[in-house]
Amino acid sequence: MRVLWVLTRSLTLCTSNFKSCSKPYYFNHPLQFLTHNVYQQQYQSRRNLIFDSSASEFVKLHNLQGSDSGIVDVRLDRPGAKNAIGKDMLQGLHHTLELIEQNSYTNVAIISSSVPGVFCAGADLKERRTMNEPEVKDFVNSLRSTFSFLEAVRVPTIAVIEGVALGGGLEMALACDIRICGEDALMGLPETGLAIIPGAGGTQRLPRLVGHSIAKDIIYTGRKINGKEALSIGLVNYCVAAGEAYLKALAMARDINQKGPVAIRMAKRAINEGTETDLTSALALEEDCYDQVLITKDRLEGLAAFAEKRKPRFTGK
């Protein structure tokens, strides 16, 4: 009973004050009074407890198991409001991203919707009407910073867009590394029709993806584009038959999950940070990222697997 109390207490301390933990508490706790086997079992069960429970009422977080271990499934789940982002949902999304960022066993994250016909309808405008100007500013700033956090999460992220992705919903997808949509998806940034502008990264990320001229067309007019047009302008990576976007995302996640985890993280860092600076600085960054993979056991395992003509067994070390 004493062991169970200590384990429960350590989990409570971490999850109740997650922001103050540089990484989950149980990663650092030695538990020297336990045998190695007991510790491993309790460690695994607590890790699954965190990742298999709902991150919030509106954002569900699941850690896939078996051969898919390492893939995290994030689902937006606010059916009564078409996944419109209010304060509670935003807080849940941010907390979810913190969990993903701090778990060393996560290799790739899929972000999709549990609500048929919609990815995310944008910000909750009904809630917005109850806010004064300072409150609106604070909310939009929080939305922007959360999407920046999403963009910077160390593992690859894949947005699954089925149905509507408008305003903040599209801005969320833009912050992901890869976007996959169904052909009947509808995407747009309609903010100018409300006499405002996209304020959570849309004016910056969209032109970086599709070019200034096309981004201005979409933002100025507020028009909606379907999946096929989104693919043609480079807004999404893949456009598949309606209802099949998640399967495509899962196949891609499985492919990524088989690669060297440290290599994938370093590749993301090199691309994200390197494209925002001059070439000389970017090449120096690439060298630093390569140095990080050079010292890993996975690099040696990759070479050994190639020589022995077998599938590599990467451990993320």
Tab-separated table of C-alpha atoms in Angstrom:
chain	number	residue	atom	x	y	z
A	1	MET	CA	0.000	0.000	0.000
A	2	ARG	CA	2.862	2.383	0.778
A	3	VAL	CA	4.299	1.836	-2.731
A	4	LEU	CA	0.909	2.497	-4.364
A	5	TRP	CA	0.483	5.709	-2.331
A	6	VAL	CA	3.889	7.026	-3.401
A	7	LEU	CA	3.219	6.239	-7.064
A	8	THR	CA	-0.197	7.901	-6.958
A	9	ARG	CA	1.198	10.922	-5.139
A	10	SER	CA	4.009	11.404	-7.691
A	11	LEU	CA	1.528	11.304	-10.564
A	12	THR	CA	-0.786	13.788	-8.828
A	13	LEU	CA	2.040	16.231	-8.175
A	14	CYS	CA	3.088	16.181	-11.807
A	15	THR	CA	-0.322	16.410	-13.447
A	16	SER	CA	-1.626	19.079	-11.049
A	17	ASN	CA	1.281	21.393	-11.746
A	18	PHE	CA	2.378	20.276	-15.199
A	19	LYS	CA	3.637	23.625	-16.373
A	20	SER	CA	6.201	23.773	-13.586
A	21	CYS	CA	7.690	20.397	-14.523
A	22	SER	CA	10.514	20.541	-17.040
A	23	LYS	CA	9.455	16.989	-17.920
A	24	PRO	CA	7.094	14.460	-16.310
A	25	TYR	CA	7.991	13.878	-12.667
A	26	TYR	CA	8.187	10.116	-13.038
A	27	PHE	CA	11.026	10.411	-15.560
A	28	ASN	CA	13.277	11.743	-12.806
A	29	HIS	CA	12.073	9.840	-9.723
A	30	PRO	CA	14.551	7.031	-8.912
A	31	LEU	CA	12.203	4.951	-6.694
A	32	GLN	CA	15.248	3.205	-5.316
A	33	PHE	CA	13.199	1.134	-2.886
A	34	LEU	CA	11.515	-0.726	-5.778
A	35	THR	CA	13.003	-3.534	-7.806
A	36	HIS	CA	13.711	-2.767	-11.445
A	37	ASN	CA	10.846	-4.939	-12.723
A	38	VAL	CA	8.224	-3.436	-10.425
A	39	TYR	CA	9.359	0.068	-11.317
A	40	GLN	CA	9.115	-0.657	-15.039
A	41	GLN	CA	5.581	-2.003	-14.680
A	42	GLN	CA	4.384	0.950	-12.622
A	43	TYR	CA	6.172	3.400	-14.919
A	44	GLN	CA	4.413	1.980	-17.984
A	45	SER	CA	0.999	1.942	-16.307
A	46	ARG	CA	1.298	5.574	-15.192
A	47	ARG	CA	2.457	6.655	-18.651
A	48	ASN	CA	-0.563	4.960	-20.217
A	49	LEU	CA	-2.864	6.492	-17.597
A	50	ILE	CA	-1.829	9.988	-18.616
A	51	PHE	CA	-2.002	9.358	-22.342
A	52	ASP	CA	-5.165	7.254	-22.521
A	53	SER	CA	-7.360	9.593	-20.494
A	54	SER	CA	-9.086	12.645	-21.933
A	55	ALA	CA	-6.887	15.732	-21.952
A	56	SER	CA	-10.040	17.822	-21.489
A	57	GLU	CA	-13.768	17.679	-22.102
A	58	PHE	CA	-13.282	18.861	-25.677
A	59	VAL	CA	-9.875	17.425	-26.609
A	60	LYS	CA	-9.326	13.668	-26.382
A	61	LEU	CA	-5.828	12.211	-26.243
A	62	HIS	CA	-4.971	8.578	-26.883
A	63	ASN	CA	-1.658	6.756	-27.107
A	64	LEU	CA	-1.894	4.018	-29.761
A	65	GLN	CA	-0.682	0.595	-28.727
A	66	GLY	CA	1.099	-2.432	-30.152
A	67	SER	CA	2.955	-1.849	-33.401
A	68	ASP	CA	1.540	1.701	-33.418
A	69	SER	CA	3.112	2.586	-30.070
A	70	GLY	CA	4.699	6.001	-30.503
A	71	ILE	CA	1.732	7.445	-32.403
A	72	VAL	CA	-0.530	9.823	-30.494
A	73	ASP	CA	-4.110	10.495	-31.583
A	74	VAL	CA	-5.548	13.920	-30.683
A	75	ARG	CA	-9.260	14.394	-31.387
A	76	LEU	CA	-11.248	17.619	-31.233
A	77	ASP	CA	-14.598	16.752	-29.687
A	78	ARG	CA	-17.060	19.594	-29.230
A	79	PRO	CA	-20.002	18.472	-31.375
A	80	GLY	CA	-22.496	21.015	-30.059
A	81	ALA	CA	-20.399	23.883	-31.423
A	82	LYS	CA	-18.764	22.299	-34.502
A	83	ASN	CA	-15.471	22.218	-32.587
A	84	ALA	CA	-15.484	26.012	-32.277
A	85	ILE	CA	-12.575	27.052	-30.068
A	86	GLY	CA	-13.588	28.648	-26.790
A	87	LYS	CA	-11.534	29.263	-23.683
A	88	ASP	CA	-12.007	25.765	-22.246
A	89	MET	CA	-11.219	24.013	-25.508
A	90	LEU	CA	-8.136	26.170	-26.029
A	91	GLN	CA	-6.902	25.344	-22.543
A	92	GLY	CA	-7.456	21.643	-23.244
A	93	LEU	CA	-5.544	21.845	-26.519
A	94	HIS	CA	-2.609	23.608	-24.878
A	95	HIS	CA	-2.505	21.032	-22.077
A	96	THR	CA	-2.581	18.247	-24.664
A	97	LEU	CA	0.397	19.734	-26.485
A	98	GLU	CA	2.303	19.961	-23.204
A	99	LEU	CA	1.714	16.250	-22.589
A	100	ILE	CA	2.913	15.390	-26.086
A	101	GLU	CA	5.975	17.609	-25.811
A	102	GLN	CA	7.074	16.149	-22.504
A	103	ASN	CA	6.583	12.452	-23.263
A	104	SER	CA	9.743	10.955	-24.706
A	105	TYR	CA	7.904	7.969	-26.192
A	106	THR	CA	5.823	10.026	-28.630
A	107	ASN	CA	7.133	10.009	-32.208
A	108	VAL	CA	4.255	11.514	-34.206
A	109	ALA	CA	0.862	13.106	-33.487
A	110	ILE	CA	-2.332	12.996	-35.568
A	111	ILE	CA	-4.836	15.823	-34.997
A	112	SER	CA	-8.349	15.131	-36.219
A	113	SER	CA	-12.002	15.561	-35.299
A	114	SER	CA	-14.552	13.262	-33.695
A	115	VAL	CA	-17.351	15.428	-35.110
A	116	PRO	CA	-18.668	14.339	-38.540
A	117	GLY	CA	-18.403	16.930	-41.298
A	118	VAL	CA	-16.155	19.356	-39.470
A	119	PHE	CA	-12.520	19.703	-38.488
A	120	CYS	CA	-12.918	23.014	-36.679
A	121	ALA	CA	-15.302	25.909	-37.402
A	122	GLY	CA	-12.905	28.473	-35.911
A	123	ALA	CA	-13.174	30.604	-32.801
A	124	ASP	CA	-16.346	30.456	-30.715
A	125	LEU	CA	-18.030	33.684	-31.837
A	126	LYS	CA	-20.892	33.280	-29.368
A	127	GLU	CA	-18.376	33.331	-26.544
A	128	ARG	CA	-16.509	36.163	-28.276
A	129	ARG	CA	-19.597	38.396	-28.099
A	130	THR	CA	-19.492	38.258	-24.291
A	131	MET	CA	-15.891	39.567	-24.168
A	132	ASN	CA	-14.722	43.138	-23.929
A	133	GLU	CA	-11.795	44.373	-26.041
A	134	PRO	CA	-9.011	43.467	-23.556
A	135	GLU	CA	-10.507	39.980	-23.141
A	136	VAL	CA	-10.664	39.483	-26.914
A	137	LYS	CA	-7.043	40.574	-27.221
A	138	ASP	CA	-5.973	38.168	-24.465
A	139	PHE	CA	-7.879	35.285	-26.054
A	140	VAL	CA	-6.458	35.878	-29.535
A	141	ASN	CA	-2.950	36.186	-28.083
A	142	SER	CA	-3.465	32.851	-26.289
A	143	LEU	CA	-4.761	31.287	-29.490
A	144	ARG	CA	-1.749	32.542	-31.435
A	145	SER	CA	0.730	31.329	-28.821
A	146	THR	CA	-0.928	27.903	-28.626
A	147	PHE	CA	-0.705	27.455	-32.392
A	148	SER	CA	2.932	28.565	-32.265
A	149	PHE	CA	3.462	25.932	-29.583
A	150	LEU	CA	1.779	23.380	-31.877
A	151	GLU	CA	4.118	24.360	-34.710
A	152	ALA	CA	7.157	23.997	-32.442
A	153	VAL	CA	6.227	20.647	-30.839
A	154	ARG	CA	9.300	18.470	-31.331
A	155	VAL	CA	7.505	15.599	-33.088
A	156	PRO	CA	5.807	15.695	-36.500
A	157	THR	CA	2.125	16.650	-36.479
A	158	ILE	CA	-0.453	15.654	-39.105
A	159	ALA	CA	-3.775	17.503	-39.468
A	160	VAL	CA	-6.704	15.457	-40.776
A	161	ILE	CA	-9.231	17.784	-42.417
A	162	GLU	CA	-12.620	16.286	-43.188
A	163	GLY	CA	-15.389	18.811	-43.767
A	164	VAL	CA	-15.088	22.403	-42.593
A	165	ALA	CA	-11.863	24.086	-41.450
A	166	LEU	CA	-12.468	27.807	-41.199
A	167	GLY	CA	-10.757	30.716	-39.461
A	168	GLY	CA	-8.941	29.468	-36.390
A	169	GLY	CA	-9.617	25.901	-37.514
A	170	LEU	CA	-7.580	26.394	-40.663
A	171	GLU	CA	-4.952	28.325	-38.695
A	172	MET	CA	-4.603	25.291	-36.425
A	173	ALA	CA	-4.057	23.057	-39.444
A	174	LEU	CA	-1.537	25.523	-40.876
A	175	ALA	CA	0.518	25.147	-37.685
A	176	CYS	CA	0.815	21.385	-38.264
A	177	ASP	CA	3.677	19.907	-40.286
A	178	ILE	CA	1.480	18.021	-42.739
A	179	ARG	CA	-2.147	18.477	-43.839
A	180	ILE	CA	-4.334	15.759	-45.352
A	181	CYS	CA	-7.907	16.482	-46.432
A	182	GLY	CA	-10.929	14.772	-47.906
A	183	GLU	CA	-11.940	16.028	-51.322
A	184	ASP	CA	-15.162	17.538	-49.957
A	185	ALA	CA	-13.334	19.587	-47.301
A	186	LEU	CA	-13.973	23.330	-47.194
A	187	MET	CA	-11.193	25.616	-45.999
A	188	GLY	CA	-10.983	29.348	-45.641
A	189	LEU	CA	-10.113	32.412	-43.587
A	190	PRO	CA	-13.362	34.429	-43.542
A	191	GLU	CA	-12.301	36.980	-40.926
A	192	THR	CA	-12.431	40.050	-43.211
A	193	GLY	CA	-16.184	39.452	-43.523
A	194	LEU	CA	-16.355	40.168	-39.778
A	195	ALA	CA	-14.190	43.282	-40.204
A	196	ILE	CA	-11.178	41.622	-38.579
A	197	ILE	CA	-8.128	39.726	-39.880
A	198	PRO	CA	-6.815	36.222	-39.190
A	199	GLY	CA	-5.052	36.731	-35.870
A	200	ALA	CA	-3.660	33.315	-34.928
A	201	GLY	CA	-0.989	33.010	-37.597
A	202	GLY	CA	-3.082	32.894	-40.767
A	203	THR	CA	-1.614	36.030	-42.347
A	204	GLN	CA	1.896	34.630	-41.865
A	205	ARG	CA	1.694	30.864	-42.344
A	206	LEU	CA	-0.641	30.844	-45.350
A	207	PRO	CA	1.598	33.001	-47.615
A	208	ARG	CA	4.614	30.936	-46.588
A	209	LEU	CA	2.797	27.869	-47.903
A	210	VAL	CA	1.004	29.105	-51.004
A	211	GLY	CA	2.722	32.395	-51.859
A	212	HIS	CA	1.740	36.000	-51.232
A	213	SER	CA	-0.617	36.457	-54.180
A	214	ILE	CA	-2.776	33.382	-53.521
A	215	ALA	CA	-2.822	34.077	-49.767
A	216	LYS	CA	-4.033	37.628	-50.412
A	217	ASP	CA	-6.773	36.300	-52.691
A	218	ILE	CA	-8.007	33.876	-50.014
A	219	ILE	CA	-7.772	36.350	-47.119
A	220	TYR	CA	-9.090	39.453	-48.906
A	221	THR	CA	-12.163	37.673	-50.308
A	222	GLY	CA	-12.697	35.253	-47.406
A	223	ARG	CA	-13.699	32.636	-49.963
A	224	LYS	CA	-13.805	28.920	-49.232
A	225	ILE	CA	-11.741	26.429	-51.216
A	226	ASN	CA	-12.334	22.705	-51.579
A	227	GLY	CA	-9.860	19.887	-51.134
A	228	LYS	CA	-8.781	19.663	-54.760
A	229	GLU	CA	-8.009	23.387	-54.980
A	230	ALA	CA	-6.203	23.237	-51.644
A	231	LEU	CA	-3.969	20.514	-53.081
A	232	SER	CA	-3.351	22.413	-56.307
A	233	ILE	CA	-2.089	25.519	-54.475
A	234	GLY	CA	0.014	23.585	-51.949
A	235	LEU	CA	-2.174	24.236	-48.924
A	236	VAL	CA	-2.469	20.506	-48.211
A	237	ASN	CA	-0.046	17.664	-48.857
A	238	TYR	CA	-2.667	15.125	-49.897
A	239	CYS	CA	-6.318	15.198	-50.954
A	240	VAL	CA	-8.066	11.824	-50.786
A	241	ALA	CA	-11.613	10.544	-51.152
A	242	ALA	CA	-14.019	11.918	-48.568
A	243	GLY	CA	-13.833	9.970	-45.328
A	244	GLU	CA	-10.394	8.494	-46.018
A	245	ALA	CA	-8.153	11.294	-44.766
A	246	TYR	CA	-7.593	9.687	-41.362
A	247	LEU	CA	-6.525	6.387	-42.919
A	248	LYS	CA	-4.017	8.249	-45.091
A	249	ALA	CA	-2.733	10.129	-42.038
A	250	LEU	CA	-2.390	6.919	-40.046
A	251	ALA	CA	-0.439	5.280	-42.872
A	252	MET	CA	1.904	8.260	-42.980
A	253	ALA	CA	2.229	8.287	-39.183
A	254	ARG	CA	3.169	4.605	-39.257
A	255	ASP	CA	5.805	5.307	-41.888
A	256	ILE	CA	7.285	8.135	-39.790
A	257	ASN	CA	7.068	6.002	-36.650
A	258	GLN	CA	9.431	3.432	-38.197
A	259	LYS	CA	12.192	5.989	-38.739
A	260	GLY	CA	14.850	7.058	-36.247
A	261	PRO	CA	13.009	9.194	-33.652
A	262	VAL	CA	15.942	11.510	-32.944
A	263	ALA	CA	16.578	11.932	-36.672
A	264	ILE	CA	12.937	12.932	-37.271
A	265	ARG	CA	13.040	15.490	-34.459
A	266	MET	CA	16.305	16.958	-35.686
A	267	ALA	CA	15.000	17.105	-39.252
A	268	LYS	CA	11.957	19.052	-38.039
A	269	ARG	CA	14.133	21.453	-36.078
A	270	ALA	CA	16.489	21.989	-39.015
A	271	ILE	CA	13.636	22.714	-41.424
A	272	ASN	CA	11.534	24.879	-39.116
A	273	GLU	CA	14.363	27.009	-37.789
A	274	GLY	CA	16.568	26.971	-40.877
A	275	THR	CA	13.989	28.345	-43.290
A	276	GLU	CA	13.541	31.403	-41.081
A	277	THR	CA	17.166	32.534	-41.355
A	278	ASP	CA	19.912	33.087	-43.938
A	279	LEU	CA	21.531	30.129	-45.693
A	280	THR	CA	24.869	30.367	-43.844
A	281	SER	CA	23.154	30.276	-40.462
A	282	ALA	CA	20.811	27.540	-41.670
A	283	LEU	CA	23.713	25.323	-42.741
A	284	ALA	CA	25.343	25.820	-39.341
A	285	LEU	CA	22.050	24.763	-37.765
A	286	GLU	CA	21.956	21.678	-39.981
A	287	GLU	CA	25.468	20.782	-38.829
A	288	ASP	CA	24.400	21.082	-35.199
A	289	CYS	CA	21.338	18.889	-35.815
A	290	TYR	CA	23.489	16.310	-37.612
A	291	ASP	CA	25.870	16.263	-34.653
A	292	GLN	CA	22.902	15.322	-32.440
A	293	VAL	CA	22.169	12.195	-34.488
A	294	LEU	CA	25.820	11.285	-35.001
A	295	ILE	CA	26.223	10.192	-31.384
A	296	THR	CA	23.076	8.058	-31.186
A	297	LYS	CA	22.892	4.287	-30.895
A	298	ASP	CA	20.134	4.402	-33.503
A	299	ARG	CA	22.618	5.592	-36.141
A	300	LEU	CA	24.767	2.506	-35.542
A	301	GLU	CA	21.674	0.318	-35.549
A	302	GLY	CA	20.641	1.780	-38.912
A	303	LEU	CA	24.015	0.952	-40.428
A	304	ALA	CA	23.972	-2.549	-38.951
A	305	ALA	CA	20.443	-3.206	-40.233
A	306	PHE	CA	21.415	-2.028	-43.705
A	307	ALA	CA	24.458	-4.292	-43.770
A	308	GLU	CA	22.455	-7.269	-42.484
A	309	LYS	CA	19.506	-6.555	-44.817
A	310	ARG	CA	16.957	-6.452	-42.020
A	311	LYS	CA	14.502	-3.963	-40.562
A	312	PRO	CA	16.168	-1.628	-38.022
A	313	ARG	CA	15.064	-1.641	-34.401
A	314	PHE	CA	15.287	1.975	-33.295
A	315	THR	CA	14.988	2.948	-29.637
A	316	GLY	CA	15.258	6.734	-29.764
A	317	LYS	CA	18.683	6.661	-28.111
